[in-house]
Amino acid sequence: MRGFALADAPKLVDTIAQLVREAPFRHMTTPGGFRMSVAMTNCGSTGWVTDRTGYRYDACDPTTGTRWPAMPAVLSQLAARAAAQGGFADFRPDACLINRYEPGARLSLHQDKDERDRDAPVVSVSLGLPAVFVFGGARREDRTRPVPLAHGDVVVWGGESRLWYHGVRPLKEGEHPVLGRQRINLTFRKALS
Ligand code: SIN
Ligand code: FE2
């Protein structure tokens, strides 16, 4: 959904800056021991985390031991509107993963499968530098399709494609007029059933 979040973008950027003051971006470690090139944080009643013990959702930020900041209405309402437009009524996300990509950062092909509610879609909002999102199929070896994403673009996947493989190619060098040398992506999910 090209430009779906453009009107909200200034408010989103301010809101993210506030959230990040409470729960700063950090480079998490994969279960295999690799430091992720994407820096992450969360808001919502639960948040996605990874460390040497695995991937999971946790109500608390492991770096502070306190709860993730609540999901501001401007975020949850945008996600619900996007989901509805994509054919998913009554989307009430409980988790918003906030990803920060600097040039060179990438996200290898993966499935979003740590959520218990698989009926709810995933809603992704892109801000800042453009990126190439790749969307595949149900199997890792399925052919992937590149989807260029720019500031304000929104992607909704769910139903049959809910567990399809996807990733983000290494971010190209650039300078965005609002966000500078970075891309920020929000993914909204319903993690708890
Ligand atoms: C994700 O797959 O969780 C993030 C996708 C993106 O950054 O566009
Ligand atoms: Fe994902």
Short mmCIF file of C-alpha atoms and ligand atoms in Angstrom, two decimals:
data_model
loop_
_atom_site.label_atom_id
_atom_site.label_comp_id
_atom_site.label_asym_id
_atom_site.label_seq_id
_atom_site.Cartn_x
_atom_site.Cartn_y
_atom_site.Cartn_z
CA MET A 1 0.00 0.00 0.00
CA ARG A 2 2.13 2.80 -1.41
CA GLY A 3 2.20 5.92 0.77
CA PHE A 4 -0.50 4.66 3.14
CA ALA A 5 1.39 6.03 6.19
CA LEU A 6 2.65 9.26 4.57
CA ALA A 7 0.14 11.56 6.25
CA ASP A 8 0.96 10.03 9.65
CA ALA A 9 4.73 9.96 9.08
CA PRO A 10 5.69 13.15 11.00
CA LYS A 11 3.69 11.97 14.02
CA LEU A 12 5.16 8.47 13.73
CA VAL A 13 8.71 9.83 13.62
CA ASP A 14 8.12 11.92 16.78
CA THR A 15 6.45 9.02 18.55
CA ILE A 16 9.29 6.62 17.69
CA ALA A 17 11.85 9.15 19.00
CA GLN A 18 10.00 9.19 22.34
CA LEU A 19 9.69 5.39 22.51
CA VAL A 20 13.39 4.98 21.80
CA ARG A 21 14.25 7.25 24.71
CA GLU A 22 12.46 4.77 26.98
CA ALA A 23 13.61 1.56 25.27
CA PRO A 24 16.71 2.27 23.15
CA PHE A 25 17.62 0.41 19.96
CA ARG A 26 20.00 -2.49 20.56
CA HIS A 27 21.66 -5.14 18.41
CA MET A 28 20.32 -8.46 19.64
CA THR A 29 22.12 -11.79 19.34
CA THR A 30 20.73 -14.72 17.37
CA PRO A 31 20.50 -18.18 18.97
CA GLY A 32 23.52 -19.07 16.80
CA GLY A 33 25.55 -16.30 18.45
CA PHE A 34 25.52 -13.69 15.66
CA ARG A 35 24.96 -10.00 16.36
CA MET A 36 22.07 -8.78 14.22
CA SER A 37 22.94 -5.93 11.84
CA VAL A 38 19.44 -4.52 12.37
CA ALA A 39 19.01 -2.69 15.71
CA MET A 40 15.66 -3.36 17.42
CA THR A 41 13.31 -2.30 20.14
CA ASN A 42 9.58 -2.83 20.85
CA CYS A 43 6.44 -1.24 22.13
CA GLY A 44 3.23 -2.95 23.16
CA SER A 45 2.20 -5.38 25.89
CA THR A 46 4.82 -7.81 24.60
CA GLY A 47 7.95 -7.55 22.47
CA TRP A 48 10.05 -9.80 20.24
CA VAL A 49 13.51 -10.64 21.55
CA THR A 50 16.35 -12.94 20.62
CA ASP A 51 19.41 -14.08 22.55
CA ARG A 52 21.56 -17.21 22.87
CA THR A 53 18.58 -19.09 24.34
CA GLY A 54 16.28 -18.48 21.35
CA TYR A 55 13.56 -16.26 19.91
CA ARG A 56 10.54 -15.36 22.01
CA TYR A 57 8.03 -12.71 23.05
CA ASP A 58 8.58 -11.11 26.43
CA ALA A 59 6.55 -8.46 28.31
CA CYS A 60 9.81 -6.93 29.55
CA ASP A 61 12.82 -5.35 27.94
CA PRO A 62 15.70 -7.68 28.88
CA THR A 63 18.16 -4.77 29.13
CA THR A 64 16.15 -2.99 31.87
CA GLY A 65 13.84 -5.69 33.21
CA THR A 66 10.89 -3.29 32.93
CA ARG A 67 7.87 -3.54 30.64
CA TRP A 68 8.14 -2.34 27.04
CA PRO A 69 6.53 1.08 26.54
CA ALA A 70 2.81 0.87 25.73
CA MET A 71 1.80 1.03 22.07
CA PRO A 72 0.70 4.61 21.31
CA ALA A 73 -2.74 4.94 19.69
CA VAL A 74 -1.29 6.65 16.61
CA LEU A 75 0.58 3.40 15.89
CA SER A 76 -2.14 0.86 16.69
CA GLN A 77 -4.78 2.86 14.81
CA LEU A 78 -2.65 3.13 11.68
CA ALA A 79 -1.98 -0.64 11.82
CA ALA A 80 -5.70 -1.39 12.22
CA ARG A 81 -6.63 0.87 9.28
CA ALA A 82 -3.98 -0.74 7.07
CA ALA A 83 -5.05 -4.25 8.05
CA ALA A 84 -8.70 -3.41 7.31
CA GLN A 85 -7.74 -2.07 3.88
CA GLY A 86 -5.84 -5.32 3.31
CA GLY A 87 -8.93 -7.38 4.16
CA PHE A 88 -8.31 -8.08 7.87
CA ALA A 89 -11.00 -6.48 10.03
CA ASP A 90 -10.53 -5.81 13.78
CA PHE A 91 -6.75 -6.13 13.88
CA ARG A 92 -5.66 -5.36 17.45
CA PRO A 93 -1.88 -5.74 17.57
CA ASP A 94 -0.28 -6.37 20.96
CA ALA A 95 3.31 -6.09 19.72
CA CYS A 96 5.17 -3.62 17.53
CA LEU A 97 8.75 -4.51 16.65
CA ILE A 98 10.73 -1.40 15.72
CA ASN A 99 13.68 -2.12 13.42
CA ARG A 100 16.44 0.33 12.56
CA TYR A 101 18.55 -0.33 9.45
CA GLU A 102 21.69 1.68 8.79
CA PRO A 103 23.44 1.30 5.42
CA GLY A 104 24.62 -2.30 5.08
CA ALA A 105 22.09 -3.71 7.57
CA ARG A 106 19.99 -6.59 6.28
CA LEU A 107 17.49 -9.16 7.43
CA SER A 108 17.97 -12.65 6.05
CA LEU A 109 15.06 -14.71 4.77
CA HIS A 110 12.83 -15.79 7.67
CA GLN A 111 9.26 -16.54 8.72
CA ASP A 112 7.41 -14.59 11.42
CA LYS A 113 6.32 -17.61 13.42
CA ASP A 114 6.86 -16.74 17.06
CA GLU A 115 3.34 -15.30 17.31
CA ARG A 116 0.56 -17.47 18.71
CA ASP A 117 -2.20 -15.77 16.72
CA ARG A 118 -1.72 -16.82 13.10
CA ASP A 119 -5.15 -15.57 12.04
CA ALA A 120 -4.01 -11.98 12.51
CA PRO A 121 -1.91 -10.46 9.72
CA VAL A 122 1.48 -8.77 9.98
CA VAL A 123 1.44 -5.05 9.15
CA SER A 124 4.74 -3.44 8.16
CA VAL A 125 5.33 0.32 7.94
CA SER A 126 8.46 1.73 6.28
CA LEU A 127 10.04 5.08 7.16
CA GLY A 128 13.25 6.77 6.04
CA LEU A 129 15.66 5.37 3.45
CA PRO A 130 14.24 3.08 0.75
CA ALA A 131 14.87 -0.66 0.96
CA VAL A 132 14.24 -3.78 -1.07
CA PHE A 133 11.94 -6.15 0.78
CA VAL A 134 11.92 -9.67 -0.63
CA PHE A 135 8.82 -11.80 -0.39
CA GLY A 136 8.97 -15.53 -1.08
CA GLY A 137 6.63 -18.41 -0.39
CA ALA A 138 5.86 -21.11 2.13
CA ARG A 139 9.24 -22.80 1.64
CA ARG A 140 12.66 -21.23 2.08
CA GLU A 141 13.68 -22.35 -1.41
CA ASP A 142 10.62 -20.78 -3.10
CA ARG A 143 11.39 -18.01 -5.55
CA THR A 144 11.39 -14.54 -3.98
CA ARG A 145 10.01 -11.35 -5.45
CA PRO A 146 11.71 -7.99 -4.76
CA VAL A 147 9.38 -5.28 -3.43
CA PRO A 148 10.93 -1.79 -3.24
CA LEU A 149 9.67 0.02 -0.13
CA ALA A 150 9.91 3.76 0.48
CA HIS A 151 9.03 6.22 3.25
CA GLY A 152 5.33 5.83 4.08
CA ASP A 153 4.77 2.49 2.33
CA VAL A 154 2.83 -0.22 4.16
CA VAL A 155 2.74 -3.97 3.54
CA VAL A 156 0.09 -6.30 4.97
CA TRP A 157 0.46 -10.07 4.77
CA GLY A 158 -1.79 -12.67 6.30
CA GLY A 159 -4.10 -15.57 5.61
CA GLU A 160 -2.37 -17.90 3.17
CA SER A 161 0.81 -15.77 3.14
CA ARG A 162 1.02 -15.27 6.93
CA LEU A 163 3.99 -17.62 7.29
CA TRP A 164 5.68 -16.91 3.97
CA TYR A 165 9.42 -16.27 3.93
CA HIS A 166 10.60 -12.68 3.65
CA GLY A 167 13.65 -10.54 4.26
CA VAL A 168 15.33 -7.22 3.54
CA ARG A 169 18.35 -6.74 1.23
CA PRO A 170 21.36 -4.80 2.55
CA LEU A 171 20.35 -1.16 2.90
CA LYS A 172 22.01 1.14 0.37
CA GLU A 173 23.90 4.23 1.46
CA GLY A 174 21.78 7.38 1.40
CA GLU A 175 20.45 10.35 3.28
CA HIS A 176 16.72 10.68 3.90
CA PRO A 177 15.38 14.25 4.31
CA VAL A 178 13.52 13.34 7.52
CA LEU A 179 15.39 10.38 9.03
CA GLY A 180 18.91 10.82 7.66
CA ARG A 181 21.08 7.75 7.19
CA GLN A 182 18.59 5.12 8.32
CA ARG A 183 15.44 3.19 7.60
CA ILE A 184 12.97 2.48 10.38
CA ASN A 185 10.42 -0.28 9.98
CA LEU A 186 7.52 -1.03 12.28
CA THR A 187 5.97 -4.50 12.24
CA PHE A 188 2.73 -4.98 14.06
CA ARG A 189 1.68 -8.45 15.14
CA LYS A 190 -0.75 -10.17 17.45
CA ALA A 191 1.68 -12.27 19.43
CA LEU A 192 -0.57 -13.55 22.22
CA SER A 193 -3.76 -15.44 21.51
C1 SIN B 1 10.54 -8.03 9.45
O1 SIN B 1 10.55 -8.93 8.65
O2 SIN B 1 10.28 -8.25 10.64
C2 SIN B 1 10.88 -6.62 9.07
C3 SIN B 1 10.65 -6.34 7.65
C4 SIN B 1 11.11 -4.98 7.22
O3 SIN B 1 11.99 -4.37 7.85
O4 SIN B 1 10.62 -4.51 6.19
FE FE2 B 2 9.65 -10.72 9.53
#
